[in-house]
Coordinates of C-alpha atoms in Angstrom, one line a residue:
M1 CA -31.1 13.8 9.5
Q2 CA -28.0 14.5 10.9
K3 CA -27.8 16.5 14.4
V4 CA -25.3 18.4 15.9
A5 CA -23.3 16.2 18.7
S6 CA -23.6 16.9 22.1
K7 CA -20.7 16.6 24.2
R8 CA -19.7 14.2 27.2
W9 CA -17.2 15.4 29.8
K10 CA -14.7 12.9 30.9
L11 CA -12.9 13.8 34.2
A12 CA -9.5 12.5 34.4
E13 CA -8.4 9.4 36.7
K14 CA -7.7 10.6 40.3
I15 CA -3.8 11.1 41.2
P16 CA -2.9 7.8 43.3
A17 CA -1.5 8.6 46.5
E18 CA 2.1 7.4 45.9
V19 CA 2.4 9.6 42.8
E20 CA 0.8 12.4 44.7
Q21 CA 3.5 12.0 47.4
A22 CA 6.4 11.7 44.7
L23 CA 5.1 15.0 43.4
S24 CA 4.5 16.8 46.6
Y25 CA 6.7 19.7 45.6
Y26 CA 4.2 20.9 43.4
P27 CA 0.7 22.2 44.5
P28 CA -2.3 19.6 44.5
F29 CA -3.9 20.8 41.5
F30 CA -0.7 20.7 39.4
R31 CA 0.1 17.1 40.8
Q32 CA -3.0 15.9 39.0
V33 CA -2.4 18.0 35.8
L34 CA 1.2 16.5 35.7
Y35 CA -0.2 12.8 36.3
N36 CA -2.6 13.2 33.7
R37 CA 0.4 13.8 31.2
G38 CA 2.2 10.5 32.2
I39 CA 4.4 12.4 34.8
K40 CA 4.9 10.3 38.0
N41 CA 7.8 11.7 39.7
T42 CA 9.9 14.7 40.2
D43 CA 12.5 13.8 37.7
Q44 CA 10.0 13.1 34.9
A45 CA 8.2 16.6 36.1
M46 CA 11.5 18.4 35.6
A47 CA 12.4 17.1 32.1
F48 CA 8.9 17.6 30.9
L49 CA 8.7 21.3 32.3
N50 CA 12.3 22.3 31.2
P51 CA 13.1 20.1 28.0
G52 CA 15.8 22.2 27.0
E53 CA 17.2 22.1 23.5
N54 CA 18.9 19.1 23.0
F55 CA 17.5 18.2 19.5
Y56 CA 18.3 15.2 18.2
D57 CA 21.1 14.6 15.5
P58 CA 19.8 15.2 12.0
M59 CA 22.2 12.4 10.4
L60 CA 20.0 9.5 12.1
L61 CA 17.4 10.1 9.4
L62 CA 17.6 7.7 6.6
N63 CA 19.4 8.9 3.9
M64 CA 20.2 12.4 5.4
D65 CA 24.0 11.5 4.4
G66 CA 23.3 11.2 0.9
V67 CA 21.1 14.6 1.2
V68 CA 23.9 16.6 2.3
E69 CA 26.3 15.2 0.1
R70 CA 24.2 16.1 -3.0
L71 CA 23.3 19.5 -1.4
S72 CA 26.8 20.3 -0.6
Y73 CA 27.7 19.6 -4.3
A74 CA 25.1 21.6 -5.8
I75 CA 25.7 24.5 -3.6
D76 CA 29.7 24.6 -4.2
R77 CA 29.3 24.2 -8.1
K78 CA 26.3 26.7 -8.2
E79 CA 24.2 24.4 -9.6
A80 CA 20.3 25.8 -10.0
I81 CA 18.6 24.4 -7.0
A82 CA 14.6 24.7 -6.5
V83 CA 12.9 24.0 -3.3
Y84 CA 9.7 22.9 -4.2
G85 CA 6.9 23.5 -1.5
D86 CA 3.5 23.2 -0.4
Y87 CA 0.7 25.8 -0.2
D88 CA -0.1 25.7 3.3
V89 CA 1.9 27.4 6.3
D90 CA 3.9 24.5 7.2
G91 CA 5.0 23.8 3.5
V92 CA 5.6 27.8 2.9
S93 CA 7.7 27.9 6.1
A94 CA 9.8 24.7 5.1
T95 CA 10.2 26.6 1.8
A96 CA 11.4 29.9 3.2
L97 CA 13.8 28.0 5.7
L98 CA 15.7 26.1 3.2
V99 CA 15.6 28.7 0.4
E100 CA 17.2 31.1 3.5
I101 CA 20.2 28.6 4.5
I102 CA 20.9 27.3 1.1
Q103 CA 21.6 31.2 0.1
L104 CA 23.4 31.6 3.1
L105 CA 25.6 29.0 2.1
G106 CA 26.1 30.5 -1.3
G107 CA 23.9 28.6 -3.2
N108 CA 22.0 29.2 -6.4
V109 CA 18.4 28.3 -5.3
T110 CA 14.8 29.6 -6.2
A111 CA 11.4 28.7 -4.7
Y112 CA 8.7 26.9 -6.6
I113 CA 5.1 26.7 -4.7
P114 CA 2.5 25.3 -6.7
N115 CA -0.9 26.8 -7.4
R116 CA -3.9 25.2 -5.7
F117 CA -6.0 25.9 -8.1
D118 CA -3.9 25.2 -11.6
E119 CA -1.6 22.6 -10.1
G120 CA -3.2 21.1 -7.0
Y121 CA -1.1 19.5 -4.2
G122 CA 2.3 18.1 -4.5
L123 CA 4.7 17.5 -7.6
N124 CA 3.2 17.5 -10.9
I125 CA 4.8 16.7 -14.0
E126 CA 4.3 20.2 -15.7
A127 CA 6.0 22.0 -13.1
L128 CA 9.1 19.6 -13.3
N129 CA 9.0 20.4 -17.0
Y130 CA 8.9 23.8 -16.6
L131 CA 11.7 23.8 -13.8
R132 CA 14.0 21.7 -16.2
E133 CA 13.4 24.1 -19.0
Q134 CA 14.5 27.0 -16.6
G135 CA 17.7 25.1 -16.4
T136 CA 17.1 23.8 -12.8
Q137 CA 19.4 20.8 -12.1
L138 CA 18.1 19.6 -8.4
V139 CA 14.4 19.7 -7.0
L140 CA 14.5 19.6 -3.4
T141 CA 10.9 19.2 -2.1
V142 CA 9.4 20.2 1.4
D143 CA 6.0 19.1 2.8
C144 CA 5.4 17.1 -0.1
G145 CA 6.7 14.0 -2.5
I146 CA 6.3 11.0 -0.6
R147 CA 3.5 9.5 -2.8
S148 CA 4.6 10.8 -6.3
L149 CA 5.9 7.6 -7.6
D150 CA 5.0 8.8 -11.1
E151 CA 6.4 12.1 -10.7
A152 CA 9.7 10.7 -9.5
E153 CA 9.9 8.6 -12.3
H154 CA 9.3 11.6 -14.7
A155 CA 12.2 13.7 -13.1
R156 CA 14.5 10.6 -13.6
Q157 CA 13.5 10.6 -17.4
I158 CA 14.1 14.1 -18.1
G159 CA 17.2 14.4 -16.0
L160 CA 16.1 16.2 -13.1
D161 CA 17.8 15.3 -9.9
L162 CA 14.9 15.0 -7.3
I163 CA 15.4 14.8 -3.6
I164 CA 12.0 14.5 -1.7
S165 CA 11.4 15.5 2.1
D166 CA 8.2 15.1 3.4
H167 CA 6.6 14.1 6.8
H168 CA 3.3 12.6 5.3
H169 CA 2.5 8.8 5.5
P170 CA 4.2 7.0 2.5
L171 CA 2.8 4.3 0.5
E172 CA 4.4 0.7 0.4
Q173 CA 6.7 1.8 -2.4
I174 CA 9.0 4.9 -2.3
P175 CA 9.3 7.2 -5.0
A176 CA 12.3 6.5 -7.0
A177 CA 13.8 9.9 -6.5
Q178 CA 17.7 10.5 -5.8
F179 CA 17.3 10.4 -2.0
V180 CA 14.1 10.5 0.2
I181 CA 13.9 12.2 3.7
C182 CA 10.8 10.9 5.6
P183 CA 10.6 9.9 9.5
K184 CA 7.7 7.7 8.7
Q185 CA 9.5 5.8 5.8
K186 CA 10.2 2.0 6.6
G187 CA 13.7 1.8 8.0
D188 CA 14.0 5.3 9.3
L189 CA 15.5 5.0 13.3
Y190 CA 14.6 8.8 13.6
P191 CA 13.2 8.9 17.4
E192 CA 10.6 11.8 16.3
K193 CA 8.1 10.4 13.9
N194 CA 5.5 13.2 14.2
L195 CA 8.1 16.3 12.7
A196 CA 6.0 18.7 10.6
G197 CA 7.3 19.3 7.2
V198 CA 9.0 22.3 8.3
G199 CA 10.6 20.0 11.0
V200 CA 12.0 18.0 8.5
A201 CA 13.1 20.9 6.4
Y202 CA 15.1 22.2 9.7
K203 CA 16.7 18.6 10.1
I204 CA 18.1 19.1 6.9
A205 CA 19.5 22.9 7.6
Q206 CA 20.9 21.4 10.5
A207 CA 22.8 18.7 8.7
L208 CA 24.1 21.1 6.0
V209 CA 25.1 23.7 8.5
Q210 CA 27.2 20.8 10.2
R211 CA 28.7 19.7 7.0
C212 CA 29.4 23.6 5.6
L213 CA 29.5 25.9 8.4
K214 CA 29.9 23.9 11.7
E215 CA 27.7 26.0 13.5
L216 CA 24.5 28.1 12.7
P217 CA 24.9 32.0 11.9
Y218 CA 23.3 32.7 15.3
E219 CA 21.6 30.7 17.9
G220 CA 17.7 30.0 16.8
F221 CA 18.4 30.3 13.1
G222 CA 15.1 29.2 11.6
L223 CA 13.4 28.0 14.5
D224 CA 10.7 30.9 14.3
L225 CA 9.8 29.3 10.9
V226 CA 9.7 25.9 12.5
A227 CA 7.3 27.1 15.3
L228 CA 5.1 28.5 12.9
G229 CA 4.7 25.7 10.6
T230 CA 4.8 23.1 13.2
V231 CA 1.8 24.7 15.3
A232 CA -0.3 25.5 12.0
D233 CA 0.1 21.9 11.0
V234 CA -1.2 20.7 14.1
V235 CA 1.2 17.8 14.7
P236 CA 1.6 16.5 18.2
L237 CA 3.6 19.1 20.4
T238 CA 5.3 16.3 22.6
G239 CA 9.0 15.2 22.3
E240 CA 11.3 16.9 20.0
N241 CA 8.2 19.1 18.2
R242 CA 7.5 20.4 21.8
M243 CA 11.6 21.5 22.4
L244 CA 11.5 22.8 18.3
V245 CA 8.2 25.1 19.2
R246 CA 9.5 26.1 22.9
A247 CA 12.8 27.4 21.1
G248 CA 11.0 28.7 18.3
L249 CA 8.4 30.8 20.1
K250 CA 11.2 32.4 21.7
E251 CA 12.8 33.2 18.4
L252 CA 9.5 34.8 17.1
R253 CA 9.2 36.7 20.2
R254 CA 12.1 38.6 19.4
G255 CA 10.4 40.0 16.7
W256 CA 13.6 40.1 14.2
R257 CA 11.5 38.7 11.5
A258 CA 9.8 41.9 10.0
G259 CA 7.0 40.0 8.2
L260 CA 5.9 37.9 10.9
R261 CA 6.1 41.0 13.6
S262 CA 3.9 43.1 11.2
L263 CA 1.6 40.2 10.5
A264 CA 1.4 39.9 14.3
Q265 CA 0.4 43.7 14.8
A266 CA -2.1 43.2 12.0
A267 CA -3.7 40.6 13.9
R268 CA -4.0 42.6 17.0
L269 CA -1.4 40.4 18.6
T270 CA 1.6 41.4 20.7
P271 CA 4.9 40.3 19.1
S272 CA 6.7 39.9 22.3
T273 CA 4.4 37.7 24.0
L274 CA 3.1 35.2 21.1
S275 CA 1.7 32.0 21.9
T276 CA 0.7 28.6 20.0
A277 CA -2.7 30.2 20.2
D278 CA -1.9 33.2 18.4
I279 CA 0.0 31.3 15.6
G280 CA -3.0 29.0 15.2
F281 CA -5.7 31.2 15.1
G282 CA -4.0 34.8 14.3
L283 CA -0.9 34.3 12.0
A284 CA -1.5 31.1 10.4
P285 CA -5.2 31.7 9.0
R286 CA -3.7 35.0 7.4
L287 CA -1.0 33.1 5.9
N288 CA -2.9 30.5 4.6
A289 CA -5.5 32.8 3.3
A290 CA -3.1 33.6 0.4
G291 CA -2.6 30.0 -0.9
R292 CA -6.6 29.3 -0.2
L293 CA -7.8 32.3 -2.6
E294 CA -4.8 32.7 -4.9
S295 CA -1.3 32.0 -4.5
A296 CA 0.6 31.3 -1.8
L297 CA 3.8 33.1 -3.0
A298 CA 2.7 36.1 -1.2
S299 CA 2.8 34.3 2.3
Y300 CA 6.5 33.1 1.0
Q301 CA 7.8 36.5 0.3
L302 CA 6.5 38.1 3.5
L303 CA 8.6 35.5 5.7
L304 CA 11.8 36.5 3.9
E305 CA 11.0 40.4 3.0
R306 CA 12.9 42.9 4.6
D307 CA 11.5 46.0 2.7
V308 CA 9.2 48.0 5.0
Q309 CA 7.2 49.3 2.4
Q310 CA 6.8 46.0 0.5
I311 CA 6.0 44.1 3.9
G312 CA 3.0 46.6 4.5
L313 CA 1.7 45.8 1.1
L314 CA 1.9 42.3 1.7
V315 CA 0.3 42.3 5.1
Q316 CA -2.5 44.5 4.0
R317 CA -3.1 42.1 1.1
L318 CA -2.9 39.0 3.3
D319 CA -5.2 40.6 5.9
D320 CA -7.8 41.5 3.2
Q321 CA -7.6 37.8 1.6
N322 CA -8.4 36.4 5.1
R323 CA -11.6 38.3 5.4
E324 CA -12.6 37.3 2.2
R325 CA -11.8 33.7 3.0
Q326 CA -14.0 34.1 6.1
K327 CA -17.0 35.2 4.1
I328 CA -16.4 32.5 1.5
T329 CA -16.0 30.0 4.5
A330 CA -19.5 31.1 6.2
E331 CA -21.2 30.8 2.6
M332 CA -19.7 27.3 2.0
Q333 CA -20.8 26.1 5.2
Q334 CA -24.6 26.8 5.0
R335 CA -24.4 25.2 1.5
A336 CA -22.6 22.3 3.1
E337 CA -24.7 21.9 6.1
E338 CA -27.7 21.5 3.5
L339 CA -26.1 18.8 1.4
I340 CA -25.2 16.8 4.3
Q341 CA -28.7 16.5 5.3
Q342 CA -29.7 15.0 1.9
E343 CA -27.5 12.2 2.3
E344 CA -28.4 8.7 3.8
F345 CA -25.0 8.0 5.4
E346 CA -24.9 8.0 9.3
E347 CA -21.5 7.6 10.1
I348 CA -19.8 9.8 7.7
L349 CA -20.7 13.3 5.9
F350 CA -20.5 14.1 2.6
A351 CA -20.9 17.7 0.7
F352 CA -19.8 18.2 -2.9
D353 CA -20.7 21.2 -5.2
T354 CA -19.7 22.9 -8.2
S355 CA -19.6 26.3 -6.4
F356 CA -17.2 25.2 -3.7
N357 CA -13.7 27.1 -3.4
P358 CA -11.2 24.4 -3.5
G359 CA -8.9 26.3 -1.0
V360 CA -11.6 26.3 1.5
V361 CA -13.0 22.9 1.2
G362 CA -10.8 21.6 4.2
L363 CA -12.0 24.4 6.6
V364 CA -15.6 23.4 5.9
A365 CA -14.8 19.9 6.3
G366 CA -13.1 20.6 9.8
K367 CA -16.0 22.7 10.7
L368 CA -18.7 19.5 9.9
T369 CA -16.5 17.3 11.8
E370 CA -16.5 19.6 14.7
S371 CA -20.1 20.2 14.9
Y372 CA -21.1 16.2 14.2
Y373 CA -18.2 14.5 15.5
R374 CA -18.1 12.3 12.3
P375 CA -15.6 12.1 9.5
A376 CA -16.5 14.8 6.8
V377 CA -15.5 14.9 3.2
V378 CA -16.1 18.2 1.4
G379 CA -15.0 18.5 -2.2
T380 CA -15.3 20.8 -5.5
I381 CA -16.6 19.5 -8.6
N382 CA -14.9 21.1 -11.7
G383 CA -15.7 19.4 -14.9
E384 CA -14.6 15.8 -15.0
Y385 CA -12.9 15.8 -11.6
V386 CA -13.5 16.5 -8.0
R387 CA -10.8 17.5 -5.8
A388 CA -11.9 17.1 -2.0
S389 CA -10.6 17.6 1.5
C390 CA -11.4 15.2 4.5
R391 CA -11.2 15.6 8.4
S392 CA -11.9 13.0 10.7
I393 CA -11.7 11.7 14.5
P394 CA -9.5 9.7 16.2
A395 CA -11.5 6.6 16.0
F396 CA -11.2 6.6 12.0
H397 CA -8.0 6.9 10.2
V398 CA -9.0 8.9 7.0
T399 CA -5.9 8.2 4.8
Q400 CA -6.2 4.5 5.5
A401 CA -9.6 4.6 4.3
L402 CA -8.8 6.3 1.1
D403 CA -5.8 3.9 0.7
A404 CA -8.5 1.0 0.8
C405 CA -10.2 2.9 -2.2
A406 CA -7.0 4.0 -4.1
D407 CA -8.1 2.0 -7.2
L408 CA -10.8 4.6 -7.8
M409 CA -8.7 8.1 -7.2
V410 CA -6.1 9.9 -9.1
H411 CA -4.1 10.8 -6.1
H412 CA -4.6 10.9 -2.5
G413 CA -2.6 11.5 0.9
G414 CA -2.5 12.7 4.2
H415 CA -2.6 11.9 7.9
A416 CA -5.0 10.3 10.4
L417 CA -7.2 13.2 10.7
A418 CA -6.8 15.1 7.7
A419 CA -6.4 13.8 3.8
G420 CA -7.2 15.2 0.3
F421 CA -7.7 13.3 -2.9
T422 CA -8.6 14.0 -6.6
I423 CA -11.3 11.7 -8.4
H424 CA -12.9 11.3 -11.7
R425 CA -16.5 12.6 -11.4
D426 CA -17.7 9.1 -12.7
H427 CA -16.1 7.3 -9.4
L428 CA -17.5 9.4 -6.9
P429 CA -20.6 7.5 -6.2
E430 CA -18.9 4.1 -5.7
L431 CA -15.9 6.2 -3.4
K432 CA -19.1 7.4 -1.3
L433 CA -20.5 4.0 -1.0
R434 CA -17.2 2.7 -0.2
L435 CA -16.1 4.9 2.6
A436 CA -19.6 4.9 3.9
K437 CA -19.1 1.2 4.3
I438 CA -15.8 1.5 6.2
A439 CA -17.0 4.1 8.3
A440 CA -20.2 2.1 9.5
D441 CA -17.9 -1.1 9.9
Q442 CA -15.6 1.1 12.1
L443 CA -17.9 3.4 13.7
G444 CA -21.5 1.8 13.9
D445 CA -21.2 0.5 17.3
L446 CA -19.4 3.7 18.9
D447 CA -20.9 6.7 20.6
L448 CA -20.2 9.3 18.4
R449 CA -20.3 12.2 20.7
P450 CA -17.1 14.0 21.2
V451 CA -15.4 13.8 24.4
L452 CA -14.2 16.8 26.3
R453 CA -11.6 15.7 28.8
A454 CA -11.0 17.8 31.9
D455 CA -8.0 17.7 34.1
V456 CA -9.1 18.7 37.5
E457 CA -12.5 19.7 39.2
L458 CA -12.4 21.8 41.9
P459 CA -15.2 24.6 43.4
L460 CA -15.0 28.0 41.6
G461 CA -13.7 29.4 45.0
E462 CA -10.7 27.4 45.0
L463 CA -9.6 28.6 41.7
H464 CA -6.7 30.8 42.7
P465 CA -4.5 33.5 40.3
E466 CA -1.1 32.0 41.4
F467 CA -2.4 28.7 39.3
L468 CA -1.4 30.7 36.2
K469 CA 2.3 30.6 36.8
Y470 CA 2.1 26.6 36.9
L471 CA -0.1 26.5 33.7
H472 CA 2.4 28.4 31.9
L473 CA 5.0 25.9 32.6
L474 CA 3.1 23.4 30.5
E475 CA 3.4 25.5 26.9
P476 CA 4.1 25.1 24.4
T477 CA 0.4 23.5 24.1
G478 CA -1.2 22.1 21.5
M479 CA -2.0 18.4 20.0
D480 CA -1.4 15.6 22.5
N481 CA -0.1 18.4 24.9
P482 CA -3.7 20.2 25.6
E483 CA -4.1 23.2 27.7
V484 CA -5.3 22.4 31.1
Y485 CA -9.3 22.2 31.4
F486 CA -11.1 22.5 34.8
V487 CA -14.8 21.8 35.9
S488 CA -17.0 23.7 38.5
R489 CA -20.2 23.0 39.2
N490 CA -23.3 24.9 40.5
V491 CA -22.0 28.2 39.8
R492 CA -24.3 31.1 39.2
T493 CA -24.6 33.1 35.9
L494 CA -24.8 36.8 35.6
N495 CA -25.2 39.3 33.1
P496 CA -25.1 37.3 29.9
R497 CA -24.9 39.0 26.5
A498 CA -24.2 38.1 23.1
I499 CA -20.6 39.6 21.6
G500 CA -19.1 39.3 18.3
A501 CA -20.3 39.4 14.7
D502 CA -23.8 38.1 14.7
G503 CA -24.1 37.6 18.2
K504 CA -22.1 34.4 17.9
H505 CA -20.1 34.6 21.2
L506 CA -21.6 34.7 24.7
K507 CA -19.8 37.2 27.6
F508 CA -21.0 36.8 31.3
L509 CA -19.9 36.6 34.9
V510 CA -19.8 33.2 37.0
T511 CA -20.0 33.5 40.7
D512 CA -20.4 31.2 43.8
G513 CA -21.5 34.1 45.9
W514 CA -18.0 35.0 47.2
I515 CA -15.8 35.3 44.1
T516 CA -16.9 36.5 40.4
Y517 CA -15.0 36.0 37.3
D518 CA -15.4 37.2 34.0
A519 CA -16.3 34.1 31.4
V520 CA -16.3 34.1 27.5
A521 CA -17.9 31.2 26.0
F522 CA -16.7 31.6 22.1
R523 CA -19.4 30.0 19.4
Q524 CA -22.2 29.8 22.3
G525 CA -24.4 32.7 21.5
H526 CA -27.2 30.3 21.2
W527 CA -27.6 30.7 24.9
M528 CA -29.2 33.7 24.4
E529 CA -32.0 32.4 22.7
S530 CA -32.7 29.3 24.7
G531 CA -32.0 31.2 28.0
L532 CA -29.0 30.8 30.1
P533 CA -29.6 29.1 33.0
K534 CA -29.0 30.9 36.5
E535 CA -27.0 27.8 37.9
V536 CA -24.5 26.0 35.4
D537 CA -21.8 23.3 35.2
I538 CA -19.0 24.7 33.2
L539 CA -15.7 23.3 31.7
Y540 CA -13.2 25.7 30.9
R541 CA -9.6 27.1 30.9
F542 CA -8.3 29.6 33.3
E543 CA -6.3 32.3 31.4
L544 CA -5.2 35.7 31.6
N545 CA -6.9 38.1 28.9
T546 CA -5.1 40.7 27.2
Y547 CA -6.8 42.9 25.2
N548 CA -5.7 46.7 24.1
G549 CA -3.1 46.5 26.7
R550 CA -5.4 45.7 29.7
E551 CA -5.1 42.3 31.3
N552 CA -7.8 40.5 33.4
L553 CA -8.5 37.1 35.0
Q554 CA -11.2 35.2 32.6
L555 CA -12.6 31.8 32.3
N556 CA -12.8 30.5 29.0
V557 CA -15.7 28.4 28.9
V558 CA -15.7 25.3 26.4
D559 CA -19.1 23.8 27.4
I560 CA -21.9 24.7 29.6
K561 CA -24.4 22.4 31.3
P562 CA -27.6 23.1 33.3
A563 CA -26.2 22.3 37.0
G564 CA -26.6 18.7 37.8
S565 CA -27.7 17.5 34.2
D566 CA -24.3 15.6 33.5

């Protein structure tokens, strides 16, 4: 019987005296925050807090010179080019970006985004045949293709030139495409290995512009799409990724891309103040909904559409699909919870069902991993084949685990924490046994409880509104550059009440007797049933909440424990 994992709190190591002295320009709490991020002097602090836009030279990517040469040739001679993308936000953003730049350069280009349900992820032979029949001469992939060995060989056999650009982990063998761009491939010396698919696409766009235009049509061209796809794909927001997203957020806030501006308004977001959280929880789910339920083409069209009436129709469609996606996710989550309780494995979760929507299995796997802090594999059984998504924890590299079972699968791929695969139904029992053995070997001796890391512990009375201006300097925050978390102990709770659909969330006040703050705890409405203690320890983010044009200071409480229990 699987049980929801309780959370462990881990407070950051106290800043050494010599580092505190070196960072004395900043207030005490912020010195600790900077130290927690590996910053030990003011020079490092200035570089981190003001990263600028000194992006790396795209020509440092292996094979970029050949890619630029081939694309320039195709553009000049009006060859039919197809940008072949993926159906998630990263892939759709990358597709839109390269179509936009190739059109700007005068190229003859179309987009091809496979249908999740009919074609599945990545390159497929039927699509390549279709493109060849339509007269396509050059296919440029984005966010896919790095493991498409058979498909690349087929493209060669039918006389279709193929350039692969991807950011996923390659196999030992690289596809026999005309050129392959991937910062993770052997021999590539590009400094930023964690670019998203749209980040790699932007590098191609940069290189093309340097060759054909010398400079971008305007400063910031395409960076709004880079920010969108990079944040949505949950890659590390450090190094060049952080610079790209920081610059891209500026473009998003200018609101010149009408489709995204309208989508933000539909999500009740203010376009001029969009943040990484707004992308992750507001824009990305709506853009992803199209590809999860039908076709991602609606999302792609919205990114490039300029007609106001058409934009309105597309936004309404995406908003409706997102609501339907939420309903389907809740139903599948309930069924998956039942299925994992029937399994005998301790270190990994499995849930397979004929009723599961293949576009939503990744979301359900993510929710299982979040709740139980174990790798989760959720799949759709459809005839002879099973298509599944995996989500994992830092201690278990799920793609490497799948690599060890590659002989059983039709195809697979992904990252350390997220992956997908297709397998013949007859091989599923053996796959489960093998993955369970790998998980038991790697995780069996570990404390499988999620760790919540806090930057600073301080009494509630020492929390000041001026902290917010320093917290703002850390943006954009995300994976590997998290928001700041505080711990305050022995605070009193007042006026708790359940809010949201089905009372899933908790709203209350916290006070030390002198100062009082509003507090919200998402997905913690269960405290209303068990009884919220009068005195608690809380782990939280400090933020300025904006709703319906009104602003107020708020504690976004991530976890609550009875006072003194930890």
